[in-house]
Amino acid sequence: EERNIKSFEDLNSWKQSRQLRIAISQLIKTFPDHEKYDLVSQMRRSSRSVTYNIAEATVDLILKKMLNKLESQEGQYMNYLTN
């Protein structure tokens, strides 16, 4: 998935985890009331964390790439100034 990714929403893994999150939300609605505070809460948090972690990691990767580009440009500029 190393194509031109501009957002975590472009990732198939994020799209699939979002679909899983929606499916889990639908499944949770069928659970009995006595499960709504323990199991349901845990399932909801777990399914959300997958999409959040993918989004966070993608943002970190994009920022690192941007910083590398800026550092490269800075190096080229400094080389230009000294020559």
mmCIF file of N, CA, C and O in Angstrom:
data_model
loop_
_atom_site.group_PDB
_atom_site.id
_atom_site.type_symbol
_atom_site.label_atom_id
_atom_site.label_comp_id
_atom_site.label_asym_id
_atom_site.label_seq_id
_atom_site.Cartn_x
_atom_site.Cartn_y
_atom_site.Cartn_z
ATOM 1 N N GLU A 1 0.816 -1.203 0.000
ATOM 2 C CA GLU A 1 0.000 0.000 0.000
ATOM 3 C C GLU A 1 0.856 1.262 0.000
ATOM 4 O O GLU A 1 0.424 2.290 0.465
ATOM 5 N N GLU A 2 2.043 1.188 -0.537
ATOM 6 C CA GLU A 2 2.971 2.308 -0.521
ATOM 7 C C GLU A 2 2.778 3.232 -1.724
ATOM 8 O O GLU A 2 3.671 3.876 -2.184
ATOM 9 N N ARG A 3 1.572 3.310 -2.230
ATOM 10 C CA ARG A 3 1.317 4.243 -3.324
ATOM 11 C C ARG A 3 1.208 5.657 -2.767
ATOM 12 O O ARG A 3 1.549 5.889 -1.624
ATOM 13 N N ASN A 4 0.748 6.567 -3.540
ATOM 14 C CA ASN A 4 0.695 7.967 -3.129
ATOM 15 C C ASN A 4 -0.425 8.181 -2.109
ATOM 16 O O ASN A 4 -1.533 8.563 -2.458
ATOM 17 N N ILE A 5 -0.117 7.958 -0.860
ATOM 18 C CA ILE A 5 -1.096 8.042 0.220
ATOM 19 C C ILE A 5 -1.091 9.462 0.779
ATOM 20 O O ILE A 5 -0.063 9.956 1.212
ATOM 21 N N LYS A 6 -2.227 10.086 0.724
ATOM 22 C CA LYS A 6 -2.355 11.445 1.241
ATOM 23 C C LYS A 6 -3.050 11.469 2.599
ATOM 24 O O LYS A 6 -2.970 12.437 3.321
ATOM 25 N N SER A 7 -3.752 10.394 2.922
ATOM 26 C CA SER A 7 -4.502 10.317 4.172
ATOM 27 C C SER A 7 -4.644 8.855 4.576
ATOM 28 O O SER A 7 -4.609 7.964 3.727
ATOM 29 N N PHE A 8 -4.829 8.631 5.855
ATOM 30 C CA PHE A 8 -5.064 7.268 6.330
ATOM 31 C C PHE A 8 -6.328 6.682 5.711
ATOM 32 O O PHE A 8 -6.460 5.475 5.563
ATOM 33 N N GLU A 9 -7.243 7.549 5.288
ATOM 34 C CA GLU A 9 -8.488 7.081 4.675
ATOM 35 C C GLU A 9 -8.260 6.451 3.304
ATOM 36 O O GLU A 9 -9.134 5.787 2.777
ATOM 37 N N ASP A 10 -7.069 6.634 2.732
ATOM 38 C CA ASP A 10 -6.715 6.018 1.457
ATOM 39 C C ASP A 10 -6.278 4.563 1.622
ATOM 40 O O ASP A 10 -6.205 3.824 0.646
ATOM 41 N N LEU A 11 -5.974 4.154 2.824
ATOM 42 C CA LEU A 11 -5.463 2.805 3.082
ATOM 43 C C LEU A 11 -6.582 1.765 3.086
ATOM 44 O O LEU A 11 -7.613 1.956 3.727
ATOM 45 N N ASN A 12 -6.336 0.650 2.391
ATOM 46 C CA ASN A 12 -7.311 -0.447 2.413
ATOM 47 C C ASN A 12 -7.470 -1.013 3.819
ATOM 48 O O ASN A 12 -8.575 -1.378 4.216
ATOM 49 N N SER A 13 -6.373 -1.074 4.562
ATOM 50 C CA SER A 13 -6.450 -1.614 5.927
ATOM 51 C C SER A 13 -7.363 -0.760 6.799
ATOM 52 O O SER A 13 -8.117 -1.287 7.619
ATOM 53 N N TRP A 14 -7.311 0.567 6.624
ATOM 54 C CA TRP A 14 -8.191 1.443 7.399
ATOM 55 C C TRP A 14 -9.643 1.255 6.960
ATOM 56 O O TRP A 14 -10.550 1.179 7.796
ATOM 57 N N LYS A 15 -9.873 1.167 5.655
ATOM 58 C CA LYS A 15 -11.233 0.978 5.136
ATOM 59 C C LYS A 15 -11.833 -0.334 5.652
ATOM 60 O O LYS A 15 -12.993 -0.379 6.066
ATOM 61 N N GLN A 16 -11.027 -1.400 5.631
ATOM 62 C CA GLN A 16 -11.513 -2.692 6.105
ATOM 63 C C GLN A 16 -11.755 -2.687 7.612
ATOM 64 O O GLN A 16 -12.744 -3.257 8.082
ATOM 65 N N SER A 17 -10.877 -2.053 8.355
ATOM 66 C CA SER A 17 -11.075 -2.009 9.809
ATOM 67 C C SER A 17 -12.296 -1.152 10.154
ATOM 68 O O SER A 17 -12.994 -1.429 11.127
ATOM 69 N N ARG A 18 -12.566 -0.151 9.352
ATOM 70 C CA ARG A 18 -13.762 0.664 9.571
ATOM 71 C C ARG A 18 -15.021 -0.162 9.308
ATOM 72 O O ARG A 18 -15.997 -0.080 10.059
ATOM 73 N N GLN A 19 -14.990 -0.983 8.252
ATOM 74 C CA GLN A 19 -16.132 -1.863 7.975
ATOM 75 C C GLN A 19 -16.325 -2.870 9.114
ATOM 76 O O GLN A 19 -17.458 -3.154 9.513
ATOM 77 N N LEU A 20 -15.221 -3.381 9.633
ATOM 78 C CA LEU A 20 -15.298 -4.304 10.779
ATOM 79 C C LEU A 20 -15.886 -3.594 11.988
ATOM 80 O O LEU A 20 -16.726 -4.154 12.699
ATOM 81 N N ARG A 21 -15.468 -2.374 12.201
ATOM 82 C CA ARG A 21 -15.988 -1.583 13.323
ATOM 83 C C ARG A 21 -17.497 -1.389 13.198
ATOM 84 O O ARG A 21 -18.230 -1.512 14.184
ATOM 85 N N ILE A 22 -17.975 -1.120 11.986
ATOM 86 C CA ILE A 22 -19.414 -0.962 11.751
ATOM 87 C C ILE A 22 -20.140 -2.284 12.002
ATOM 88 O O ILE A 22 -21.200 -2.312 12.641
ATOM 89 N N ALA A 23 -19.554 -3.385 11.530
ATOM 90 C CA ALA A 23 -20.159 -4.708 11.739
ATOM 91 C C ALA A 23 -20.233 -5.044 13.223
ATOM 92 O O ALA A 23 -21.248 -5.582 13.702
ATOM 93 N N ILE A 24 -19.184 -4.715 13.962
ATOM 94 C CA ILE A 24 -19.180 -4.964 15.408
ATOM 95 C C ILE A 24 -20.259 -4.118 16.082
ATOM 96 O O ILE A 24 -20.959 -4.591 16.980
ATOM 97 N N SER A 25 -20.402 -2.889 15.648
ATOM 98 C CA SER A 25 -21.446 -2.026 16.218
ATOM 99 C C SER A 25 -22.832 -2.617 15.996
ATOM 100 O O SER A 25 -23.689 -2.563 16.893
ATOM 101 N N GLN A 26 -23.048 -3.178 14.813
ATOM 102 C CA GLN A 26 -24.341 -3.808 14.528
ATOM 103 C C GLN A 26 -24.536 -5.071 15.389
ATOM 104 O O GLN A 26 -25.628 -5.307 15.904
ATOM 105 N N LEU A 27 -23.467 -5.844 15.531
ATOM 106 C CA LEU A 27 -23.540 -7.067 16.341
ATOM 107 C C LEU A 27 -23.830 -6.733 17.803
ATOM 108 O O LEU A 27 -24.640 -7.397 18.457
ATOM 109 N N ILE A 28 -23.191 -5.700 18.305
ATOM 110 C CA ILE A 28 -23.363 -5.298 19.699
ATOM 111 C C ILE A 28 -24.825 -4.993 20.017
ATOM 112 O O ILE A 28 -25.305 -5.274 21.115
ATOM 113 N N LYS A 29 -25.526 -4.442 19.061
ATOM 114 C CA LYS A 29 -26.939 -4.098 19.268
ATOM 115 C C LYS A 29 -27.801 -5.319 19.556
ATOM 116 O O LYS A 29 -28.878 -5.192 20.138
ATOM 117 N N THR A 30 -27.313 -6.501 19.171
ATOM 118 C CA THR A 30 -28.094 -7.727 19.390
ATOM 119 C C THR A 30 -27.797 -8.382 20.742
ATOM 120 O O THR A 30 -28.463 -9.348 21.102
ATOM 121 N N PHE A 31 -26.822 -7.880 21.460
ATOM 122 C CA PHE A 31 -26.441 -8.478 22.729
ATOM 123 C C PHE A 31 -27.486 -8.192 23.804
ATOM 124 O O PHE A 31 -28.132 -7.145 23.792
ATOM 125 N N PRO A 32 -27.605 -9.099 24.771
ATOM 126 C CA PRO A 32 -28.532 -8.860 25.891
ATOM 127 C C PRO A 32 -28.044 -7.703 26.763
ATOM 128 O O PRO A 32 -26.868 -7.361 26.787
ATOM 129 N N ASP A 33 -28.980 -7.111 27.471
ATOM 130 C CA ASP A 33 -28.670 -5.933 28.291
ATOM 131 C C ASP A 33 -27.554 -6.173 29.305
ATOM 132 O O ASP A 33 -26.759 -5.283 29.557
ATOM 133 N N HIS A 34 -27.505 -7.360 29.895
ATOM 134 C CA HIS A 34 -26.496 -7.600 30.931
ATOM 135 C C HIS A 34 -25.070 -7.609 30.369
ATOM 136 O O HIS A 34 -24.112 -7.509 31.122
ATOM 137 N N GLU A 35 -24.903 -7.708 29.059
ATOM 138 C CA GLU A 35 -23.581 -7.672 28.445
ATOM 139 C C GLU A 35 -23.162 -6.263 28.016
ATOM 140 O O GLU A 35 -22.035 -6.029 27.643
ATOM 141 N N LYS A 36 -24.062 -5.330 28.079
ATOM 142 C CA LYS A 36 -23.811 -4.007 27.501
ATOM 143 C C LYS A 36 -22.753 -3.201 28.235
ATOM 144 O O LYS A 36 -22.235 -2.249 27.681
ATOM 145 N N TYR A 37 -22.415 -3.555 29.434
ATOM 146 C CA TYR A 37 -21.466 -2.735 30.180
ATOM 147 C C TYR A 37 -20.062 -3.322 30.196
ATOM 148 O O TYR A 37 -19.102 -2.574 30.294
ATOM 149 N N ASP A 38 -19.923 -4.610 30.056
ATOM 150 C CA ASP A 38 -18.592 -5.218 30.098
ATOM 151 C C ASP A 38 -18.111 -5.611 28.701
ATOM 152 O O ASP A 38 -17.216 -4.985 28.150
ATOM 153 N N LEU A 39 -18.720 -6.638 28.151
ATOM 154 C CA LEU A 39 -18.282 -7.154 26.859
ATOM 155 C C LEU A 39 -18.461 -6.127 25.742
ATOM 156 O O LEU A 39 -17.573 -5.911 24.928
ATOM 157 N N VAL A 40 -19.598 -5.472 25.715
ATOM 158 C CA VAL A 40 -19.881 -4.492 24.666
ATOM 159 C C VAL A 40 -18.882 -3.341 24.743
ATOM 160 O O VAL A 40 -18.335 -2.904 23.717
ATOM 161 N N SER A 41 -18.632 -2.866 25.914
ATOM 162 C CA SER A 41 -17.691 -1.765 26.091
ATOM 163 C C SER A 41 -16.301 -2.156 25.594
ATOM 164 O O SER A 41 -15.638 -1.392 24.890
ATOM 165 N N GLN A 42 -15.876 -3.348 25.931
ATOM 166 C CA GLN A 42 -14.562 -3.824 25.514
ATOM 167 C C GLN A 42 -14.500 -3.992 23.996
ATOM 168 O O GLN A 42 -13.516 -3.596 23.355
ATOM 169 N N MET A 43 -15.539 -4.554 23.404
ATOM 170 C CA MET A 43 -15.566 -4.740 21.950
ATOM 171 C C MET A 43 -15.555 -3.399 21.223
ATOM 172 O O MET A 43 -14.873 -3.228 20.213
ATOM 173 N N ARG A 44 -16.302 -2.455 21.733
ATOM 174 C CA ARG A 44 -16.365 -1.127 21.108
ATOM 175 C C ARG A 44 -14.989 -0.448 21.162
ATOM 176 O O ARG A 44 -14.517 0.091 20.168
ATOM 177 N N ARG A 45 -14.353 -0.486 22.318
ATOM 178 C CA ARG A 45 -13.029 0.135 22.456
ATOM 179 C C ARG A 45 -11.998 -0.541 21.550
ATOM 180 O O ARG A 45 -11.183 0.128 20.906
ATOM 181 N N SER A 46 -12.035 -1.860 21.496
ATOM 182 C CA SER A 46 -11.072 -2.601 20.674
ATOM 183 C C SER A 46 -11.240 -2.290 19.195
ATOM 184 O O SER A 46 -10.263 -2.071 18.478
ATOM 185 N N SER A 47 -12.489 -2.271 18.731
ATOM 186 C CA SER A 47 -12.712 -2.016 17.307
ATOM 187 C C SER A 47 -12.330 -0.582 16.939
ATOM 188 O O SER A 47 -11.830 -0.327 15.845
ATOM 189 N N ARG A 48 -12.526 0.337 17.843
ATOM 190 C CA ARG A 48 -12.124 1.728 17.581
ATOM 191 C C ARG A 48 -10.620 1.886 17.567
ATOM 192 O O ARG A 48 -10.070 2.657 16.785
ATOM 193 N N SER A 49 -9.948 1.165 18.447
ATOM 194 C CA SER A 49 -8.499 1.342 18.550
ATOM 195 C C SER A 49 -7.787 0.927 17.263
ATOM 196 O O SER A 49 -6.749 1.497 16.926
ATOM 197 N N VAL A 50 -8.338 -0.034 16.539
ATOM 198 C CA VAL A 50 -7.699 -0.456 15.287
ATOM 199 C C VAL A 50 -7.651 0.701 14.299
ATOM 200 O O VAL A 50 -6.592 1.034 13.763
ATOM 201 N N THR A 51 -8.796 1.340 14.068
ATOM 202 C CA THR A 51 -8.821 2.453 13.112
ATOM 203 C C THR A 51 -7.994 3.635 13.620
ATOM 204 O O THR A 51 -7.303 4.287 12.843
ATOM 205 N N TYR A 52 -8.053 3.898 14.903
ATOM 206 C CA TYR A 52 -7.272 5.004 15.467
ATOM 207 C C TYR A 52 -5.774 4.760 15.302
ATOM 208 O O TYR A 52 -5.014 5.669 14.955
ATOM 209 N N ASN A 53 -5.328 3.537 15.570
ATOM 210 C CA ASN A 53 -3.902 3.213 15.470
ATOM 211 C C ASN A 53 -3.410 3.316 14.029
ATOM 212 O O ASN A 53 -2.303 3.801 13.780
ATOM 213 N N ILE A 54 -4.218 2.850 13.078
ATOM 214 C CA ILE A 54 -3.847 2.963 11.668
ATOM 215 C C ILE A 54 -3.742 4.438 11.280
ATOM 216 O O ILE A 54 -2.780 4.857 10.629
ATOM 217 N N ALA A 55 -4.718 5.230 11.694
ATOM 218 C CA ALA A 55 -4.701 6.660 11.372
ATOM 219 C C ALA A 55 -3.478 7.333 11.977
ATOM 220 O O ALA A 55 -2.771 8.105 11.306
ATOM 221 N N GLU A 56 -3.186 7.051 13.226
ATOM 222 C CA GLU A 56 -2.056 7.677 13.902
ATOM 223 C C GLU A 56 -0.734 7.295 13.249
ATOM 224 O O GLU A 56 0.133 8.150 13.013
ATOM 225 N N ALA A 57 -0.580 6.018 12.926
ATOM 226 C CA ALA A 57 0.662 5.561 12.297
ATOM 227 C C ALA A 57 0.840 6.193 10.921
ATOM 228 O O ALA A 57 1.955 6.553 10.534
ATOM 229 N N THR A 58 -0.244 6.348 10.181
ATOM 230 C CA THR A 58 -0.166 6.954 8.850
ATOM 231 C C THR A 58 0.219 8.421 8.948
ATOM 232 O O THR A 58 1.057 8.903 8.182
ATOM 233 N N VAL A 59 -0.371 9.126 9.876
ATOM 234 C CA VAL A 59 -0.028 10.536 10.064
ATOM 235 C C VAL A 59 1.452 10.657 10.435
ATOM 236 O O VAL A 59 2.163 11.516 9.898
ATOM 237 N N ASP A 60 1.924 9.785 11.316
ATOM 238 C CA ASP A 60 3.341 9.803 11.698
ATOM 239 C C ASP A 60 4.233 9.571 10.481
ATOM 240 O O ASP A 60 5.244 10.260 10.298
ATOM 241 N N LEU A 61 3.863 8.607 9.636
ATOM 242 C CA LEU A 61 4.650 8.298 8.442
ATOM 243 C C LEU A 61 4.669 9.482 7.475
ATOM 244 O O LEU A 61 5.727 9.854 6.953
ATOM 245 N N ILE A 62 3.520 10.091 7.253
ATOM 246 C CA ILE A 62 3.440 11.246 6.356
ATOM 247 C C ILE A 62 4.280 12.404 6.896
ATOM 248 O O ILE A 62 5.010 13.056 6.155
ATOM 249 N N LEU A 63 4.204 12.645 8.199
ATOM 250 C CA LEU A 63 5.007 13.720 8.799
ATOM 251 C C LEU A 63 6.506 13.440 8.662
ATOM 252 O O LEU A 63 7.284 14.349 8.380
ATOM 253 N N LYS A 64 6.907 12.185 8.860
ATOM 254 C CA LYS A 64 8.324 11.836 8.715
ATOM 255 C C LYS A 64 8.789 12.078 7.284
ATOM 256 O O LYS A 64 9.883 12.593 7.062
ATOM 257 N N LYS A 65 7.964 11.706 6.312
ATOM 258 C CA LYS A 65 8.327 11.928 4.909
ATOM 259 C C LYS A 65 8.444 13.421 4.614
ATOM 260 O O LYS A 65 9.357 13.853 3.906
ATOM 261 N N MET A 66 7.522 14.207 5.156
ATOM 262 C CA MET A 66 7.583 15.650 4.945
ATOM 263 C C MET A 66 8.847 16.239 5.567
ATOM 264 O O MET A 66 9.514 17.080 4.962
ATOM 265 N N LEU A 67 9.173 15.807 6.782
ATOM 266 C CA LEU A 67 10.383 16.298 7.443
ATOM 267 C C LEU A 67 11.638 15.924 6.670
ATOM 268 O O LEU A 67 12.563 16.729 6.537
ATOM 269 N N ASN A 68 11.674 14.696 6.144
ATOM 270 C CA ASN A 68 12.825 14.274 5.346
ATOM 271 C C ASN A 68 12.979 15.150 4.110
ATOM 272 O O ASN A 68 14.092 15.533 3.744
ATOM 273 N N LYS A 69 11.852 15.471 3.463
ATOM 274 C CA LYS A 69 11.903 16.346 2.288
ATOM 275 C C LYS A 69 12.398 17.727 2.661
ATOM 276 O O LYS A 69 13.220 18.321 1.956
ATOM 277 N N LEU A 70 11.897 18.254 3.763
ATOM 278 C CA LEU A 70 12.330 19.578 4.211
ATOM 279 C C LEU A 70 13.817 19.593 4.545
ATOM 280 O O LEU A 70 14.534 20.536 4.198
ATOM 281 N N GLU A 71 14.282 18.558 5.211
ATOM 282 C CA GLU A 71 15.703 18.479 5.551
ATOM 283 C C GLU A 71 16.554 18.387 4.294
ATOM 284 O O GLU A 71 17.615 19.006 4.201
ATOM 285 N N SER A 72 16.079 17.651 3.309
ATOM 286 C CA SER A 72 16.792 17.538 2.040
ATOM 287 C C SER A 72 16.850 18.894 1.338
ATOM 288 O O SER A 72 17.906 19.301 0.841
ATOM 289 N N GLN A 73 15.732 19.597 1.322
ATOM 290 C CA GLN A 73 15.689 20.922 0.700
ATOM 291 C C GLN A 73 16.591 21.903 1.442
ATOM 292 O O GLN A 73 17.257 22.730 0.833
ATOM 293 N N GLU A 74 16.588 21.797 2.764
ATOM 294 C CA GLU A 74 17.442 22.675 3.559
ATOM 295 C C GLU A 74 18.911 22.417 3.227
ATOM 296 O O GLU A 74 19.695 23.344 3.058
ATOM 297 N N GLY A 75 19.269 21.137 3.102
ATOM 298 C CA GLY A 75 20.643 20.776 2.752
ATOM 299 C C GLY A 75 21.029 21.316 1.387
ATOM 300 O O GLY A 75 22.141 21.840 1.205
ATOM 301 N N GLN A 76 20.127 21.214 0.435
ATOM 302 C CA GLN A 76 20.392 21.737 -0.903
ATOM 303 C C GLN A 76 20.534 23.256 -0.866
ATOM 304 O O GLN A 76 21.390 23.832 -1.544
ATOM 305 N N TYR A 77 19.713 23.900 -0.101
ATOM 306 C CA TYR A 77 19.771 25.358 0.016
ATOM 307 C C TYR A 77 21.087 25.797 0.658
ATOM 308 O O TYR A 77 21.730 26.747 0.198
ATOM 309 N N MET A 78 21.478 25.114 1.715
ATOM 310 C CA MET A 78 22.740 25.456 2.385
ATOM 311 C C MET A 78 23.919 25.227 1.437
ATOM 312 O O MET A 78 24.858 26.008 1.409
ATOM 313 N N ASN A 79 23.856 24.166 0.642
ATOM 314 C CA ASN A 79 24.889 23.890 -0.342
ATOM 315 C C ASN A 79 24.929 25.005 -1.378
ATOM 316 O O ASN A 79 26.003 25.458 -1.789
ATOM 317 N N TYR A 80 23.783 25.480 -1.784
ATOM 318 C CA TYR A 80 23.679 26.582 -2.747
ATOM 319 C C TYR A 80 24.296 27.857 -2.172
ATOM 320 O O TYR A 80 25.023 28.583 -2.855
ATOM 321 N N LEU A 81 24.015 28.127 -0.904
ATOM 322 C CA LEU A 81 24.538 29.348 -0.269
ATOM 323 C C LEU A 81 26.063 29.326 -0.130
ATOM 324 O O LEU A 81 26.717 30.369 -0.200
ATOM 325 N N THR A 82 26.622 28.167 0.096
ATOM 326 C CA THR A 82 28.071 28.069 0.340
ATOM 327 C C THR A 82 28.865 27.971 -0.946
ATOM 328 O O THR A 82 30.092 28.069 -0.914
ATOM 329 N N ASN A 83 28.215 27.782 -2.074
ATOM 330 C CA ASN A 83 28.948 27.675 -3.353
ATOM 331 C C ASN A 83 28.844 28.927 -4.156
ATOM 332 O O ASN A 83 28.171 29.771 -4.187
#
